[in-house]
């Protein structure tokens, strides 16, 4: 892909990228994700934001964002990581998967740079998050693995201020960069988009095995708090057999304490001929997960008090009640244990719930941009 506007953008916004090597034929190969794009100078990778420039791979979105917003942490979704607290959220542009059902395509498929209107240094983001009382910063809206260098620098700046980092990602990243990326994250919600390679190949042009490798890596080799999300698309990834296989795999390979979210699809992007997911389908997925031993399974994007709330897997009492993103009940003691039977609830908890509620507050970064 070559045109003057794009060439200018690359030249003006080239931050040195990591994870690449030169090929004998003069091209450079990006080694950040399993796509391994091989690029001539001036060419962009499939993710659009990494490009070959001056014999190297560069990141073209360092310090450029598609917007900043304070959200409830439950919206990421993370139900077992500092519940009730506000999370400072931002993303850039581009994506390294091509999901036909993308629910965020205005950002992930952005080919115009107007979406990158907000400029912010890592220090500015950390300061803004801190000043606004956020416990964490989320790399979200588009997949942060493709802007690894920016995300890692933001995470470092946040750590210095005691602010945690949360990755919302499809987990489509190669093993070496995954080590660096997740070493700076405190929590992650990883999409497990389906449980067949056909699904990943046909609808996302990716491979299931790479995502499973990332999930196992996070769970077994890091201290990152992990939850998964599956967007259930009618007729595509919602059969009882597929969900049975998926949830059994999760329990066997990640353990019973990784919360699973099953969320509702709405017709979007290139899949407008498929209906919304029914609440019955979401409840069925949650039931299958629980039957197979998942301790914490949730329905998402729908109003369903039972499916949104957290239950003690020891005694069954409700531990955290949720009404959309509003917490209604809190039955954890100061150690994150059930106050009735003493069973530990898996997760990262403070001794009291946050009080942010369901608010979504856009943030104008201009006053922090030069921090
Ligand atoms: S991160 Fe982007 S440029 Fe690199 S291999 Fe993946 S899609 Fe290609
Ligand atoms: Zn209990």
CSV table of C-alpha atoms and ligand atoms in Angstrom, one decimal:
chain,number,residue,atom,x,y,z
A,1,UNK,CA,0.0,0.0,0.0
A,2,UNK,CA,1.7,3.2,-1.1
A,3,UNK,CA,0.5,6.8,-1.4
A,4,UNK,CA,1.9,10.1,-0.5
A,5,UNK,CA,-0.2,10.8,2.6
A,6,UNK,CA,0.8,7.4,4.1
A,7,UNK,CA,4.5,7.9,3.2
A,8,UNK,CA,4.5,11.2,4.9
A,9,UNK,CA,2.7,9.8,8.0
A,10,UNK,CA,5.4,7.0,8.3
A,11,UNK,CA,8.2,9.5,7.9
A,12,UNK,CA,6.8,11.9,10.5
A,13,UNK,CA,5.7,9.3,13.0
A,14,UNK,CA,8.4,6.7,13.1
A,15,UNK,CA,9.2,5.4,16.5
A,16,UNK,CA,11.8,2.6,16.5
A,17,UNK,CA,10.1,-0.7,16.7
A,18,UNK,CA,11.4,-3.8,18.5
A,19,UNK,CA,11.0,-7.5,17.3
A,20,UNK,CA,12.0,-7.5,13.6
A,21,UNK,CA,14.9,-8.8,11.5
A,22,UNK,CA,16.3,-8.0,8.0
A,23,UNK,CA,15.8,-10.5,5.2
A,24,UNK,CA,18.3,-11.3,2.5
A,25,UNK,CA,16.1,-9.9,-0.2
A,26,UNK,CA,16.2,-6.4,1.3
A,27,UNK,CA,12.9,-6.6,3.1
A,28,UNK,CA,12.4,-6.5,6.9
A,29,UNK,CA,10.2,-9.0,8.7
A,30,UNK,CA,8.1,-7.9,11.7
A,31,UNK,CA,8.3,-10.6,14.4
A,32,UNK,CA,5.8,-9.0,16.8
A,33,UNK,CA,2.8,-11.2,15.9
A,34,UNK,CA,2.4,-14.6,14.2
A,35,UNK,CA,1.6,-12.8,10.8
A,36,UNK,CA,5.3,-12.2,10.4
A,37,UNK,CA,4.7,-9.4,7.7
A,38,UNK,CA,7.6,-9.1,5.3
A,39,UNK,CA,7.8,-5.5,4.2
A,40,UNK,CA,9.6,-3.4,1.6
A,41,UNK,CA,10.6,0.1,2.7
A,42,UNK,CA,7.6,2.3,2.9
A,43,UNK,CA,5.1,-0.6,3.2
A,44,UNK,CA,2.8,-1.1,6.2
A,45,UNK,CA,2.0,-4.4,7.9
A,46,UNK,CA,-1.5,-5.8,8.0
A,47,UNK,CA,-2.0,-4.0,11.3
A,48,UNK,CA,-1.4,-0.7,9.5
A,49,UNK,CA,0.5,0.9,12.3
A,50,UNK,CA,3.8,-0.8,11.9
A,51,UNK,CA,5.8,-0.2,8.8
A,52,UNK,CA,9.2,-0.7,7.2
A,53,UNK,CA,11.1,2.6,7.1
A,54,UNK,CA,14.8,3.2,6.7
A,55,UNK,CA,15.6,-0.5,6.9
A,56,UNK,CA,13.8,-1.0,10.2
A,57,UNK,CA,10.3,-1.7,11.5
A,58,UNK,CA,8.8,1.5,13.1
A,59,UNK,CA,5.6,2.1,15.1
A,60,UNK,CA,3.6,5.0,13.6
A,61,UNK,CA,1.2,5.5,16.5
A,62,UNK,CA,3.6,6.1,19.4
A,63,UNK,CA,2.1,8.9,21.5
A,64,UNK,CA,-1.0,9.2,19.3
A,65,UNK,CA,-4.4,8.1,20.6
A,66,UNK,CA,-7.9,7.7,19.3
A,67,UNK,CA,-9.3,9.0,22.6
A,68,UNK,CA,-9.2,8.8,26.4
A,69,UNK,CA,-12.1,7.9,28.7
A,70,UNK,CA,-12.6,6.8,32.3
A,71,UNK,CA,-14.7,3.6,32.4
A,72,UNK,CA,-15.7,1.1,35.1
A,73,UNK,CA,-13.2,-1.7,35.2
A,74,UNK,CA,-16.2,-4.1,34.8
A,75,UNK,CA,-16.5,-2.7,31.3
A,76,UNK,CA,-13.2,-4.1,30.0
A,77,UNK,CA,-14.6,-6.7,31.2
A,78,UNK,CA,-12.7,-7.6,34.4
A,79,UNK,CA,-14.9,-8.7,37.2
A,80,UNK,CA,-12.2,-9.9,39.6
A,81,UNK,CA,-9.7,-7.1,39.4
A,82,UNK,CA,-10.3,-4.1,41.7
A,83,UNK,CA,-14.1,-4.2,41.4
A,84,UNK,CA,-15.9,-0.9,41.3
A,85,UNK,CA,-12.8,1.1,40.4
A,86,UNK,CA,-12.4,3.6,37.5
A,87,UNK,CA,-9.9,2.6,34.8
A,88,UNK,CA,-8.3,5.2,32.5
A,89,UNK,CA,-8.8,3.8,29.0
A,90,UNK,CA,-7.2,4.6,25.7
A,91,UNK,CA,-6.3,3.0,22.4
A,92,UNK,CA,-4.6,4.0,19.1
A,93,UNK,CA,-5.7,2.7,15.7
A,94,UNK,CA,-5.3,-0.5,13.7
A,95,UNK,CA,-5.5,-4.2,14.5
A,96,UNK,CA,-3.6,-7.4,13.6
A,97,UNK,CA,-6.7,-9.5,13.2
A,98,UNK,CA,-9.3,-9.0,10.5
A,99,UNK,CA,-12.5,-10.1,12.4
A,100,UNK,CA,-15.5,-9.7,10.1
A,101,UNK,CA,-17.6,-9.3,13.2
A,102,UNK,CA,-15.5,-6.5,14.7
A,103,UNK,CA,-17.5,-4.5,17.2
A,104,UNK,CA,-15.0,-1.6,17.3
A,105,UNK,CA,-14.2,-1.2,13.6
A,106,UNK,CA,-14.2,2.6,13.5
A,107,UNK,CA,-11.0,2.4,15.5
A,108,UNK,CA,-9.5,-0.9,14.6
A,109,UNK,CA,-10.0,-0.5,10.9
A,110,UNK,CA,-9.1,3.1,10.8
A,111,UNK,CA,-7.1,4.0,7.8
A,112,UNK,CA,-7.4,7.8,8.2
A,113,UNK,CA,-5.3,9.5,10.8
A,114,UNK,CA,-8.1,11.7,12.0
A,115,UNK,CA,-8.9,9.2,14.7
A,116,UNK,CA,-5.5,9.8,16.2
A,117,UNK,CA,-6.3,13.3,17.2
A,118,UNK,CA,-5.1,13.1,20.8
A,119,UNK,CA,-1.4,13.3,21.6
A,120,UNK,CA,-0.1,12.0,24.9
A,121,UNK,CA,3.3,11.0,26.3
A,122,UNK,CA,3.5,8.1,28.7
A,123,UNK,CA,4.1,10.4,31.6
A,124,UNK,CA,1.1,12.5,30.6
A,125,UNK,CA,-1.2,9.5,30.7
A,126,UNK,CA,0.2,8.3,34.0
A,127,UNK,CA,-0.3,11.8,35.5
A,128,UNK,CA,-3.8,12.1,34.2
A,129,UNK,CA,-4.8,8.7,35.4
A,130,UNK,CA,-3.3,9.5,38.8
A,131,UNK,CA,-4.9,12.9,39.1
A,132,UNK,CA,-8.3,11.5,38.2
A,133,UNK,CA,-8.1,8.8,40.9
A,134,UNK,CA,-7.9,5.8,38.5
A,135,UNK,CA,-6.4,2.6,39.9
A,136,UNK,CA,-5.4,1.4,36.5
A,137,UNK,CA,-4.9,2.2,32.9
A,138,UNK,CA,-6.4,0.0,30.2
A,139,UNK,CA,-4.9,-0.5,26.8
A,140,UNK,CA,-8.1,-1.1,24.9
A,141,UNK,CA,-10.4,0.0,22.0
A,142,UNK,CA,-7.8,-1.6,19.6
A,143,UNK,CA,-5.3,-4.3,20.3
A,144,UNK,CA,-2.3,-3.0,22.3
A,145,UNK,CA,0.1,-5.7,21.2
A,146,UNK,CA,0.6,-3.8,17.9
A,147,UNK,CA,1.6,-0.6,19.8
A,148,UNK,CA,3.8,-2.6,22.3
A,149,UNK,CA,6.5,0.1,22.6
A,150,UNK,CA,4.0,2.8,23.5
A,151,UNK,CA,2.1,0.5,25.8
A,152,UNK,CA,5.2,-0.6,27.7
A,153,UNK,CA,6.4,2.9,28.2
A,154,UNK,CA,3.0,4.0,29.5
A,155,UNK,CA,3.0,1.0,31.8
A,156,UNK,CA,6.4,1.9,33.1
A,157,UNK,CA,5.3,5.5,33.8
A,158,UNK,CA,2.2,4.2,35.5
A,159,UNK,CA,4.1,1.7,37.7
A,160,UNK,CA,6.1,4.6,39.1
A,161,UNK,CA,2.9,6.2,40.3
A,162,UNK,CA,1.4,2.9,41.6
A,163,UNK,CA,-1.1,2.6,38.8
A,164,UNK,CA,-1.8,-0.8,37.4
A,165,UNK,CA,-1.9,-1.7,33.7
A,166,UNK,CA,-4.7,-3.7,32.0
A,167,UNK,CA,-4.4,-5.2,28.5
A,168,UNK,CA,-7.6,-5.9,26.5
A,169,UNK,CA,-6.3,-8.0,23.7
A,170,UNK,CA,-6.9,-10.9,21.4
A,171,UNK,CA,-3.6,-12.4,22.5
A,172,UNK,CA,-2.3,-12.6,18.9
A,173,UNK,CA,1.4,-12.0,19.7
A,174,UNK,CA,4.5,-14.0,19.3
A,175,UNK,CA,6.2,-15.7,22.3
A,176,UNK,CA,9.3,-13.4,22.6
A,177,UNK,CA,7.4,-10.0,22.6
A,178,UNK,CA,4.7,-11.6,24.8
A,179,UNK,CA,7.3,-12.0,27.5
A,180,UNK,CA,8.1,-8.3,27.4
A,181,UNK,CA,4.5,-7.1,27.0
A,182,UNK,CA,3.0,-9.1,29.8
A,183,UNK,CA,5.8,-8.4,32.2
A,184,UNK,CA,4.4,-4.9,32.4
A,185,UNK,CA,0.8,-5.8,32.7
A,186,UNK,CA,-1.1,-6.5,35.9
A,187,UNK,CA,-4.3,-7.8,34.4
A,188,UNK,CA,-5.5,-8.9,31.0
A,189,UNK,CA,-8.8,-9.7,29.4
A,190,UNK,CA,-8.0,-11.9,26.4
A,191,UNK,CA,-10.5,-12.7,23.7
A,192,UNK,CA,-11.0,-16.4,23.1
A,193,UNK,CA,-13.0,-15.7,20.0
A,194,UNK,CA,-14.0,-19.2,19.2
A,195,UNK,CA,-12.7,-22.7,19.7
A,196,UNK,CA,-12.1,-24.0,16.1
A,197,UNK,CA,-9.2,-23.1,13.8
A,198,UNK,CA,-11.8,-22.7,11.0
A,199,UNK,CA,-13.5,-19.9,12.9
A,200,UNK,CA,-10.2,-18.1,13.4
A,201,UNK,CA,-9.1,-18.7,9.8
A,202,UNK,CA,-12.3,-17.8,8.1
A,203,UNK,CA,-13.5,-14.9,10.2
A,204,UNK,CA,-10.3,-13.4,11.6
A,205,UNK,CA,-7.5,-14.7,9.3
A,206,UNK,CA,-5.6,-16.0,12.4
A,207,UNK,CA,-5.0,-19.2,14.1
A,208,UNK,CA,-6.5,-20.6,17.4
A,209,UNK,CA,-3.3,-22.3,18.5
A,210,UNK,CA,-1.4,-19.0,18.8
A,211,UNK,CA,-4.1,-17.6,21.0
A,212,UNK,CA,-4.1,-20.7,23.2
A,213,UNK,CA,-0.3,-20.5,23.6
A,214,UNK,CA,-0.7,-16.9,24.8
A,215,UNK,CA,-3.3,-17.8,27.3
A,216,UNK,CA,-1.2,-20.7,28.7
A,217,UNK,CA,1.8,-18.4,28.8
A,218,UNK,CA,0.0,-15.7,30.8
A,219,UNK,CA,-1.5,-18.1,33.2
A,220,UNK,CA,1.5,-20.3,33.8
A,221,UNK,CA,4.5,-18.0,33.4
A,222,UNK,CA,3.3,-14.6,34.7
A,223,UNK,CA,1.6,-12.9,37.6
A,224,UNK,CA,-1.0,-11.2,35.3
A,225,UNK,CA,-4.6,-11.5,36.5
A,226,UNK,CA,-6.4,-13.2,33.6
A,227,UNK,CA,-10.0,-13.3,32.4
A,228,UNK,CA,-11.3,-14.3,29.0
A,229,UNK,CA,-14.1,-13.0,26.7
A,230,UNK,CA,-16.0,-14.8,24.0
A,231,UNK,CA,-18.3,-12.9,21.8
A,232,UNK,CA,-21.0,-15.4,20.9
A,233,UNK,CA,-22.1,-15.1,17.3
A,234,UNK,CA,-25.3,-17.0,16.3
A,235,UNK,CA,-24.4,-20.0,14.2
A,236,UNK,CA,-20.7,-19.3,14.2
A,237,UNK,CA,-19.1,-20.2,17.5
A,238,UNK,CA,-22.1,-20.9,19.9
A,239,UNK,CA,-22.8,-24.6,19.5
A,240,UNK,CA,-23.0,-26.6,22.7
A,241,UNK,CA,-20.1,-28.9,21.4
A,242,UNK,CA,-17.8,-26.0,20.8
A,243,UNK,CA,-18.5,-24.3,24.1
A,244,UNK,CA,-18.2,-27.7,25.9
A,245,UNK,CA,-14.7,-28.2,24.3
A,246,UNK,CA,-13.7,-24.6,25.0
A,247,UNK,CA,-14.6,-24.6,28.6
A,248,UNK,CA,-13.1,-28.0,29.3
A,249,UNK,CA,-9.9,-26.8,27.7
A,250,UNK,CA,-9.9,-23.7,29.9
A,251,UNK,CA,-10.4,-25.7,33.1
A,252,UNK,CA,-7.7,-28.2,32.1
A,253,UNK,CA,-5.1,-25.7,30.9
A,254,UNK,CA,-5.8,-22.5,32.8
A,255,UNK,CA,-7.6,-23.9,35.8
A,256,UNK,CA,-11.1,-23.3,37.2
A,257,UNK,CA,-10.3,-19.8,38.6
A,258,UNK,CA,-10.0,-17.9,35.3
A,259,UNK,CA,-13.3,-16.1,34.9
A,260,UNK,CA,-15.0,-16.5,31.5
A,261,UNK,CA,-17.2,-13.8,29.9
A,262,UNK,CA,-19.7,-14.7,27.2
A,263,UNK,CA,-20.9,-11.6,25.5
A,264,UNK,CA,-23.6,-10.7,23.1
A,265,UNK,CA,-22.9,-9.9,19.4
A,266,UNK,CA,-24.7,-7.2,17.6
A,267,UNK,CA,-24.6,-7.0,13.7
A,268,UNK,CA,-21.7,-4.9,12.7
A,269,UNK,CA,-18.9,-4.3,10.2
A,270,UNK,CA,-19.0,-7.2,7.6
A,271,UNK,CA,-21.5,-9.3,9.5
A,272,UNK,CA,-24.7,-7.4,9.3
A,273,UNK,CA,-26.9,-10.4,8.2
A,274,UNK,CA,-26.6,-12.3,11.5
A,275,UNK,CA,-29.0,-11.5,14.4
A,276,UNK,CA,-28.1,-10.3,17.9
A,277,UNK,CA,-27.2,-13.1,20.3
A,278,UNK,CA,-30.1,-14.1,22.4
A,279,UNK,CA,-29.9,-14.0,26.2
A,280,UNK,CA,-30.8,-17.7,26.2
A,281,UNK,CA,-27.6,-18.5,24.2
A,282,UNK,CA,-25.5,-16.5,26.7
A,283,UNK,CA,-27.1,-18.3,29.7
A,284,UNK,CA,-26.6,-21.6,28.0
A,285,UNK,CA,-22.9,-20.9,27.5
A,286,UNK,CA,-22.5,-19.8,31.1
A,287,UNK,CA,-24.3,-23.0,32.3
A,288,UNK,CA,-21.9,-25.2,30.2
A,289,UNK,CA,-18.9,-23.4,31.6
A,290,UNK,CA,-20.1,-23.9,35.2
A,291,UNK,CA,-21.0,-27.6,34.5
A,292,UNK,CA,-17.5,-28.1,33.2
A,293,UNK,CA,-15.9,-26.7,36.4
A,294,UNK,CA,-15.4,-23.0,35.6
A,295,UNK,CA,-15.8,-21.2,39.0
A,296,UNK,CA,-16.7,-17.8,37.6
A,297,UNK,CA,-18.7,-17.5,34.3
A,298,UNK,CA,-20.5,-14.4,33.2
A,299,UNK,CA,-22.9,-13.2,30.6
A,300,UNK,CA,-22.1,-9.8,29.0
A,301,UNK,CA,-23.6,-7.0,27.0
A,302,UNK,CA,-27.0,-7.9,28.3
A,303,UNK,CA,-29.0,-7.1,31.4
A,304,UNK,CA,-28.9,-10.3,33.5
A,305,UNK,CA,-28.3,-9.9,37.2
A,306,UNK,CA,-27.6,-13.6,37.8
A,307,UNK,CA,-25.2,-13.8,34.9
A,308,UNK,CA,-23.4,-10.6,35.8
A,309,UNK,CA,-22.9,-11.4,39.5
A,310,UNK,CA,-20.1,-13.3,41.2
A,311,UNK,CA,-21.0,-16.3,43.4
A,312,UNK,CA,-18.9,-18.2,46.0
A,313,UNK,CA,-18.0,-21.6,44.6
A,314,UNK,CA,-17.7,-22.8,48.2
A,315,UNK,CA,-21.2,-22.1,49.5
A,316,UNK,CA,-23.0,-20.5,46.5
A,317,UNK,CA,-23.8,-17.2,48.2
A,318,UNK,CA,-23.6,-14.1,46.1
A,319,UNK,CA,-20.3,-12.4,46.6
A,320,UNK,CA,-20.5,-9.4,44.3
A,321,UNK,CA,-23.8,-8.3,42.9
A,322,UNK,CA,-23.8,-6.3,39.6
A,323,UNK,CA,-26.4,-4.4,37.8
A,324,UNK,CA,-24.8,-3.4,34.5
A,325,UNK,CA,-21.6,-1.9,35.8
A,326,UNK,CA,-23.0,-0.9,39.2
A,327,UNK,CA,-22.0,-3.0,42.2
A,328,UNK,CA,-25.0,-3.8,44.4
A,329,UNK,CA,-23.8,-6.4,46.9
A,330,UNK,CA,-20.4,-7.0,48.5
A,331,UNK,CA,-19.9,-10.1,50.6
A,332,UNK,CA,-16.1,-10.4,50.6
A,333,UNK,CA,-14.1,-9.9,53.7
A,334,UNK,CA,-10.9,-7.7,53.8
A,335,UNK,CA,-8.9,-10.7,52.5
A,336,UNK,CA,-11.1,-11.3,49.5
A,337,UNK,CA,-12.8,-14.3,51.2
A,338,UNK,CA,-16.5,-15.2,51.3
A,339,UNK,CA,-17.8,-13.7,54.5
A,340,UNK,CA,-20.1,-16.7,55.0
A,341,UNK,CA,-17.9,-19.8,54.4
A,342,UNK,CA,-14.4,-18.3,54.2
A,343,UNK,CA,-13.6,-19.6,50.7
A,344,UNK,CA,-11.2,-17.4,48.8
A,345,UNK,CA,-12.6,-15.7,45.8
A,346,UNK,CA,-9.9,-15.7,43.0
A,347,UNK,CA,-8.9,-12.2,41.9
A,348,UNK,CA,-7.2,-9.0,43.0
A,349,UNK,CA,-9.3,-7.2,45.6
A,350,UNK,CA,-8.9,-4.3,48.0
A,351,UNK,CA,-10.6,-4.5,51.4
A,352,UNK,CA,-13.5,-2.5,50.1
A,353,UNK,CA,-15.2,-2.2,46.7
A,354,UNK,CA,-14.7,0.9,44.5
A,355,UNK,CA,-17.6,3.3,44.1
A,356,UNK,CA,-17.1,4.5,40.6
A,357,UNK,CA,-20.4,3.0,39.4
A,358,UNK,CA,-21.4,2.8,35.7
A,359,UNK,CA,-20.1,6.2,34.7
A,360,UNK,CA,-18.2,6.8,31.4
A,361,UNK,CA,-16.3,10.0,31.4
A,362,UNK,CA,-14.4,11.2,28.3
A,363,UNK,CA,-11.1,12.9,29.1
A,364,UNK,CA,-9.5,15.8,27.2
A,365,UNK,CA,-5.8,15.3,27.4
A,366,UNK,CA,-4.7,18.7,26.2
A,367,UNK,CA,-3.9,20.0,29.7
A,368,UNK,CA,-1.7,16.9,30.4
A,369,UNK,CA,-0.2,16.5,26.9
A,370,UNK,CA,3.1,18.0,27.9
A,371,UNK,CA,3.5,16.5,31.3
B,1,LIG,S1,2.4,-6.6,14.3
B,1,LIG,FE1,1.6,-5.8,12.4
B,1,LIG,S2,3.4,-5.6,11.0
B,1,LIG,FE2,3.9,-7.0,12.7
B,1,LIG,S3,3.6,-9.1,12.0
B,1,LIG,FE3,1.7,-8.4,13.1
B,1,LIG,S4,0.4,-7.5,11.5
B,1,LIG,FE4,2.4,-7.6,10.6
B,2,LIG,ZN1,-18.9,-19.0,50.5
